[in-house]
Amino acid sequence: MIIRDVPEKMLAAQVIEFNKPYKIHTIDTPIALSPYDLLLKTKVASLCHTDGMVSAGIMGTKLPCTASHEGCGEVVALGPSVADFRVGDRVMAGLPMHRCGHCADCLGPEELKHYCPNIKGHVGVTLDGAFAEYMVVDARESSRIPEGVSYETAAPLACAGTTIWGGLVRAGLKAGETVALVGAGGGLGHLGCQFAKAMGLQVVGIDARDEGLDLAKTSGAQIVIDARGGKEKVVEEVRKVTNGLGVDSALTISDAPDAAALACAITKMHGTMVQIAQPPNVSIPFAELIFRDVRVHGSLIAPRYEAQRMLDFVAENKITVKTNPFFGLQEIPNLVELAHSGKMAGKGVVIVDEDEIRKEKERRQVS
């Protein structure tokens, strides 16, 4: 399908060479859509830890590739087979693109479909992403943004939100049970604290940065523990508040080398540790797995129906994202510098469509 009434060229930030800064330049606007594709006019895009992995060549990305897999925008065109979106809809981009539809995962339970091994790719990871004025996404993987959720909130939820939400779902906890977040004061962690508290869970936030500890506390963690005290001290503090048992489940968000081992150590016997962080290796002492029967479960984003549940939950519970906004794609180098400084609290976002975001804020102030 050929798209008209959009500019032939657009500004984008691309990975041109691994381990080099993004190149911000003018490229062709994507105007050919597959049957289930949406063309979005990008409103806000966000920087994620995985973007650094893409830039380093870890994800097997073919270059050039437009960066960012956390984006949202307004539908300006759609493929001929799209039935559940219309031009003008506000959409949070789904990461998967073009699942095969016939493998065991595609034909299996809904919660596993996004693991399709034959997928064409993922937006902003192996396919062009959201650091551009326009982006293409798969309608079957994308979600409608509810009223009450701004574009600036929705963009980081595309990956950070769905990832921590998916981890909490996999933990399988009930209201009143206790969850620990190792890395609670980062982009994923501060969302996890809010989600977990709104779900009725007791939240233990663990971080090793002053900024992270403060953000975890303000995001709803009832107990905040400084990981810099060492593993034994952290375990002692957790057991004090869990009747000596440990938490029902721990989510490892930090990619520190000892984060997974710490998460298992603070989890009760027969409890579950959900591994979300992606360090080169996950190291856990055998005793945690064998003598304490701590179960380890990996988690990758969340399926579309859970992403929509998350967005509705955000709207209903007035979940907020701590953002550090930068205005315009040309400001991406400054965003990357802040992210690499280790001083950023929350998520760094790029306001791509400045006029629209200004109008959106004005409308919200009036209402």
Coordinates of C-alpha atoms in Angstrom, one line a residue:
M1 CA 0.0 0.0 0.0
I2 CA 1.4 3.4 -1.0
I3 CA 0.8 6.3 1.4
R4 CA 0.2 9.9 0.2
D5 CA -0.1 13.2 2.0
V6 CA 3.0 12.7 4.2
P7 CA 6.4 14.4 3.4
E8 CA 8.8 12.4 1.3
K9 CA 11.6 13.1 3.7
M10 CA 11.8 13.1 7.5
L11 CA 14.3 13.7 10.3
A12 CA 15.6 10.6 12.1
A13 CA 18.4 9.5 14.5
Q14 CA 20.0 6.3 13.3
V15 CA 22.7 3.8 14.2
I16 CA 25.0 4.0 11.2
E17 CA 28.0 2.4 12.8
F18 CA 28.3 0.3 16.0
N19 CA 29.8 2.0 19.0
K20 CA 29.4 5.4 17.4
P21 CA 27.0 8.2 18.2
Y22 CA 23.6 8.3 16.4
K23 CA 23.6 10.1 13.1
I24 CA 20.7 12.7 13.0
H25 CA 19.9 13.3 9.4
T26 CA 17.1 13.4 6.8
I27 CA 16.0 10.1 5.3
D28 CA 13.1 8.8 3.3
T29 CA 9.7 8.6 5.1
P30 CA 8.4 5.0 5.1
I31 CA 5.5 5.1 2.6
A32 CA 5.0 1.4 1.8
L33 CA 2.8 -0.4 4.3
S34 CA 2.2 -4.2 4.7
P35 CA -1.5 -5.2 5.2
Y36 CA -1.4 -5.0 9.0
D37 CA 0.9 -2.0 9.3
L38 CA 0.2 1.4 10.8
L39 CA 2.1 4.6 9.9
L40 CA 2.4 6.8 13.0
K41 CA 3.3 10.4 13.2
T42 CA 5.6 10.1 16.1
K43 CA 4.8 12.3 19.1
V44 CA 7.2 11.1 21.8
A45 CA 10.0 8.6 21.8
S46 CA 12.0 7.3 24.7
L47 CA 15.5 6.0 25.4
C48 CA 15.9 2.5 26.9
H49 CA 18.8 0.5 28.2
T50 CA 18.4 -1.9 25.2
D51 CA 19.2 1.0 22.9
G52 CA 22.8 0.9 24.2
M53 CA 22.9 -2.8 23.4
V54 CA 21.6 -2.1 19.8
S55 CA 24.3 0.6 19.4
A56 CA 27.0 -1.8 20.6
G57 CA 26.0 -4.4 18.0
I58 CA 24.8 -6.9 20.6
M59 CA 21.3 -7.4 19.1
G60 CA 22.4 -8.4 15.6
T61 CA 20.9 -5.2 14.1
K62 CA 21.4 -4.6 10.4
L63 CA 22.5 -1.0 9.7
P64 CA 21.5 1.6 9.2
C65 CA 18.6 1.4 11.7
T66 CA 16.5 4.2 13.2
A67 CA 16.8 3.9 17.0
S68 CA 14.3 3.7 19.9
H69 CA 11.8 1.0 20.5
E70 CA 9.7 3.1 22.9
G71 CA 7.4 5.3 20.9
C72 CA 3.9 6.5 20.4
G73 CA 2.0 8.6 17.9
E74 CA -1.1 9.3 15.9
V75 CA -2.2 7.0 13.1
V76 CA -1.9 8.8 9.7
A77 CA -2.3 5.8 7.5
L78 CA -3.0 2.1 7.8
G79 CA -2.7 -1.1 5.8
P80 CA -5.8 -2.5 4.0
S81 CA -6.3 -5.4 6.5
V82 CA -6.2 -3.3 9.7
A83 CA -9.7 -3.4 11.3
D84 CA -9.3 -2.1 14.9
F85 CA -7.6 1.3 14.3
R86 CA -8.6 4.4 12.5
V87 CA -6.7 7.5 11.2
G88 CA -6.4 9.9 14.1
D89 CA -6.1 7.2 16.8
R90 CA -3.5 7.6 19.6
V91 CA -1.3 4.5 19.6
M92 CA 1.5 3.1 21.8
A93 CA 3.8 1.2 19.4
G94 CA 4.2 -2.5 19.8
L95 CA 7.7 -3.9 19.5
P96 CA 7.1 -7.2 17.5
M97 CA 6.6 -6.9 13.8
H98 CA 5.0 -9.6 11.6
R99 CA 4.9 -12.8 13.6
C100 CA 4.8 -15.9 11.3
G101 CA 1.3 -17.0 12.6
H102 CA 2.1 -20.8 12.2
C103 CA 4.8 -21.7 14.8
A104 CA 4.1 -23.3 18.2
D105 CA 4.2 -19.9 19.9
C106 CA 1.9 -18.2 17.5
L107 CA -0.6 -21.0 17.7
G108 CA -0.2 -21.4 21.5
P109 CA -1.4 -19.4 24.5
E110 CA -1.8 -15.7 24.0
E111 CA 0.8 -14.9 26.6
L112 CA 3.5 -16.6 24.5
K113 CA 2.8 -15.3 21.0
H114 CA 5.4 -12.5 21.2
Y115 CA 8.1 -15.2 21.5
C116 CA 7.6 -16.2 17.8
P117 CA 11.1 -17.4 16.6
N118 CA 10.3 -16.5 13.0
I119 CA 9.3 -12.9 13.6
K120 CA 10.4 -10.3 11.0
G121 CA 12.0 -8.2 13.8
H122 CA 11.4 -5.7 16.6
V123 CA 10.8 -2.0 16.2
G124 CA 13.9 0.0 17.1
V125 CA 16.0 -3.2 17.8
T126 CA 16.3 -4.9 14.4
L127 CA 13.9 -2.7 12.4
D128 CA 13.5 1.1 12.2
G129 CA 12.1 2.7 15.4
A130 CA 10.7 5.8 17.0
F131 CA 13.6 8.3 16.9
A132 CA 12.0 9.7 13.7
E133 CA 9.2 11.9 12.7
Y134 CA 7.2 8.9 11.3
M135 CA 7.4 5.2 12.2
V136 CA 5.8 2.0 11.1
V137 CA 4.3 -0.5 13.6
D138 CA 2.3 -3.7 13.5
A139 CA -1.4 -3.0 14.3
R140 CA -1.7 -6.5 15.7
E141 CA 0.9 -5.7 18.4
S142 CA 0.1 -2.1 19.2
S143 CA -2.3 -0.6 21.7
R144 CA -4.7 2.2 21.9
I145 CA -3.8 5.0 24.4
P146 CA -6.7 5.7 26.8
E147 CA -7.9 9.2 27.5
G148 CA -6.1 10.4 30.6
V149 CA -2.7 9.0 29.5
S150 CA -0.5 11.5 27.8
Y151 CA 1.9 10.7 24.9
E152 CA 4.8 11.6 27.3
T153 CA 3.6 8.9 29.7
A154 CA 2.8 6.3 26.9
A155 CA 6.1 6.3 25.1
P156 CA 8.2 4.8 28.0
L157 CA 5.4 2.3 28.7
A158 CA 6.0 0.7 25.2
C159 CA 9.0 -1.2 26.6
A160 CA 9.8 -0.2 30.2
G161 CA 6.1 -0.4 31.1
T162 CA 5.2 -3.6 29.4
T163 CA 8.5 -5.3 30.6
I164 CA 8.0 -4.6 34.3
W165 CA 4.2 -5.3 34.0
G166 CA 5.0 -8.6 32.3
G167 CA 7.4 -9.4 35.1
L168 CA 4.8 -8.7 37.8
V169 CA 2.3 -10.9 35.9
R170 CA 4.8 -13.8 35.7
A171 CA 5.4 -13.4 39.4
G172 CA 1.8 -14.5 40.0
L173 CA 1.3 -12.7 43.3
K174 CA -1.9 -11.9 45.1
A175 CA -2.8 -8.7 47.0
G176 CA -1.1 -8.7 50.4
E177 CA 1.9 -10.6 49.2
T178 CA 5.4 -9.1 49.1
V179 CA 7.5 -8.3 46.0
A180 CA 11.1 -7.0 45.9
L181 CA 12.4 -5.0 43.0
V182 CA 16.2 -5.1 42.7
G183 CA 16.9 -1.9 40.8
A184 CA 13.8 -0.2 42.0
G185 CA 14.8 3.4 41.3
G186 CA 15.3 3.2 37.5
G187 CA 13.0 3.6 34.6
L188 CA 11.5 0.1 35.0
G189 CA 11.8 0.0 38.7
H190 CA 9.9 3.2 39.6
L191 CA 7.0 2.0 37.3
G192 CA 7.1 -1.4 39.0
C193 CA 6.9 0.2 42.5
Q194 CA 3.7 2.0 41.4
F195 CA 2.2 -0.9 39.6
A196 CA 2.8 -3.3 42.5
K197 CA 1.5 -0.9 45.1
A198 CA -1.7 -0.3 43.1
M199 CA -2.1 -4.1 42.8
G200 CA -2.2 -4.3 46.6
L201 CA 1.3 -5.8 47.0
Q202 CA 3.8 -4.9 49.7
V203 CA 6.8 -3.4 47.9
V204 CA 10.5 -3.7 48.9
G205 CA 12.6 -1.3 46.8
I206 CA 16.4 -2.1 46.5
D207 CA 18.8 0.2 44.7
A208 CA 22.4 1.3 44.9
R209 CA 22.1 5.0 44.0
D210 CA 20.8 7.9 46.1
E211 CA 18.7 9.0 43.2
G212 CA 17.3 5.5 42.8
L213 CA 16.4 5.1 46.5
D214 CA 14.6 8.4 46.5
L215 CA 12.6 7.6 43.4
A216 CA 11.7 4.1 44.7
K217 CA 10.4 5.7 47.9
T218 CA 8.4 8.4 46.2
S219 CA 7.0 5.8 43.7
G220 CA 5.4 3.7 46.4
A221 CA 8.0 1.3 47.9
Q222 CA 7.0 0.8 51.5
I223 CA 10.5 -0.5 52.4
V224 CA 13.6 0.9 50.7
I225 CA 17.0 -0.8 51.2
D226 CA 20.4 0.5 50.1
A227 CA 22.2 -2.3 48.2
R228 CA 25.5 -0.7 49.0
G229 CA 25.3 -2.2 52.5
G230 CA 26.2 -5.5 51.0
K231 CA 24.3 -8.8 50.4
E232 CA 24.2 -10.0 54.0
K233 CA 22.8 -6.6 55.2
V234 CA 20.2 -6.5 52.5
V235 CA 19.1 -10.1 53.3
E236 CA 18.9 -9.2 57.0
E237 CA 16.8 -6.2 56.3
V238 CA 14.4 -8.1 54.1
R239 CA 13.9 -10.9 56.6
K240 CA 13.1 -8.3 59.3
V241 CA 10.1 -7.2 57.4
T242 CA 9.0 -10.6 56.1
N243 CA 8.8 -12.7 59.4
G244 CA 12.2 -14.2 58.6
L245 CA 11.0 -15.8 55.4
G246 CA 12.0 -13.5 52.5
V247 CA 9.8 -12.0 49.9
D248 CA 7.3 -14.0 47.9
S249 CA 8.9 -13.0 44.7
A250 CA 11.7 -10.8 43.5
L251 CA 12.2 -9.1 40.2
T252 CA 15.8 -8.5 39.0
I253 CA 15.9 -5.3 37.0
S254 CA 19.5 -4.3 37.6
D255 CA 22.2 -5.7 35.4
A256 CA 24.8 -5.5 38.1
P257 CA 26.8 -8.8 38.1
D258 CA 25.5 -9.8 41.6
A259 CA 21.9 -8.6 41.2
A260 CA 20.4 -12.0 40.4
A261 CA 22.2 -13.7 43.3
L262 CA 20.9 -11.0 45.6
A263 CA 17.3 -11.3 44.3
C264 CA 17.4 -15.1 44.9
A265 CA 18.9 -14.6 48.4
I266 CA 16.0 -12.4 49.5
T267 CA 13.3 -14.6 48.0
K268 CA 11.6 -17.1 50.3
M269 CA 12.1 -20.9 49.8
H270 CA 10.0 -22.1 46.9
G271 CA 9.5 -18.5 45.8
T272 CA 10.0 -17.1 42.3
M273 CA 12.7 -14.8 41.0
V274 CA 11.8 -13.1 37.7
Q275 CA 14.9 -12.2 35.6
I276 CA 14.2 -9.1 33.6
A277 CA 17.7 -7.5 33.3
Q278 CA 19.9 -8.6 30.4
P279 CA 23.5 -8.8 31.6
P280 CA 25.9 -11.0 29.6
N281 CA 25.6 -13.7 32.2
V282 CA 23.2 -14.4 35.0
S283 CA 25.1 -15.8 38.0
I284 CA 23.2 -17.5 40.9
P285 CA 24.7 -19.7 43.6
F286 CA 23.6 -23.3 43.2
A287 CA 22.3 -23.5 46.8
E288 CA 19.6 -20.9 46.0
L289 CA 18.2 -23.2 43.3
I290 CA 18.8 -26.6 44.8
F291 CA 18.6 -26.3 48.6
R292 CA 16.1 -23.4 48.7
D293 CA 14.1 -24.3 45.6
V294 CA 14.0 -20.7 44.3
R295 CA 12.5 -20.8 40.8
V296 CA 13.9 -18.5 38.2
H297 CA 11.6 -17.3 35.4
G298 CA 12.8 -15.1 32.5
S299 CA 10.4 -12.4 31.2
L300 CA 10.3 -10.5 27.9
I301 CA 8.0 -7.5 27.5
A302 CA 4.3 -8.6 27.5
P303 CA 1.7 -9.7 24.9
R304 CA -0.6 -7.1 23.4
Y305 CA -3.6 -7.9 25.6
E306 CA -1.4 -7.3 28.7
A307 CA -0.1 -4.1 27.2
Q308 CA -3.6 -2.8 26.8
R309 CA -4.5 -3.9 30.4
M310 CA -1.4 -2.0 31.6
L311 CA -2.4 1.2 29.8
D312 CA -6.0 1.0 31.2
F313 CA -4.5 0.3 34.6
V314 CA -2.2 3.4 34.3
A315 CA -5.3 5.5 33.4
E316 CA -7.4 4.1 36.2
N317 CA -4.7 4.4 38.9
K318 CA -3.1 7.6 37.7
I319 CA 0.3 6.0 37.4
T320 CA 3.0 8.5 36.5
V321 CA 6.2 8.2 34.7
K322 CA 9.2 10.2 35.9
T323 CA 10.5 11.7 32.7
N324 CA 13.4 13.8 31.7
P325 CA 12.2 15.5 28.5
F326 CA 14.4 16.7 25.6
F327 CA 12.7 18.8 22.9
G328 CA 13.5 17.7 19.3
L329 CA 15.4 14.9 17.8
Q330 CA 18.5 17.1 17.6
E331 CA 18.7 17.0 21.4
I332 CA 19.2 13.2 21.5
P333 CA 23.0 13.5 22.1
N334 CA 22.3 15.4 25.3
L335 CA 19.8 12.8 26.4
V336 CA 22.3 10.0 25.8
E337 CA 24.9 12.0 27.8
L338 CA 22.5 12.3 30.7
A339 CA 21.6 8.6 30.6
H340 CA 25.3 7.6 30.6
S341 CA 26.1 9.9 33.5
G342 CA 24.3 7.6 36.0
K343 CA 22.5 10.6 37.4
M344 CA 19.2 10.3 35.5
A345 CA 16.2 9.4 37.6
G346 CA 13.4 7.8 35.6
K347 CA 13.1 7.8 31.8
G348 CA 14.7 10.1 29.2
V349 CA 12.2 11.1 26.5
V350 CA 12.3 13.0 23.3
I351 CA 9.4 15.3 22.4
V352 CA 9.4 14.7 18.6
D353 CA 6.2 16.7 17.8
E354 CA 6.6 19.7 20.1
D355 CA 3.5 21.6 18.8
E356 CA 1.2 18.6 19.5
I357 CA 2.6 17.9 23.0
R358 CA 2.2 21.6 23.9
K359 CA -1.4 21.5 22.7
E360 CA -2.0 18.3 24.6
K361 CA -0.8 19.8 27.8
E362 CA -2.9 22.9 27.3
R363 CA -6.0 20.7 26.8
R364 CA -5.3 18.8 30.0
Q365 CA -4.9 22.0 31.9
V366 CA -8.3 23.2 30.7
S367 CA -10.0 19.9 31.5

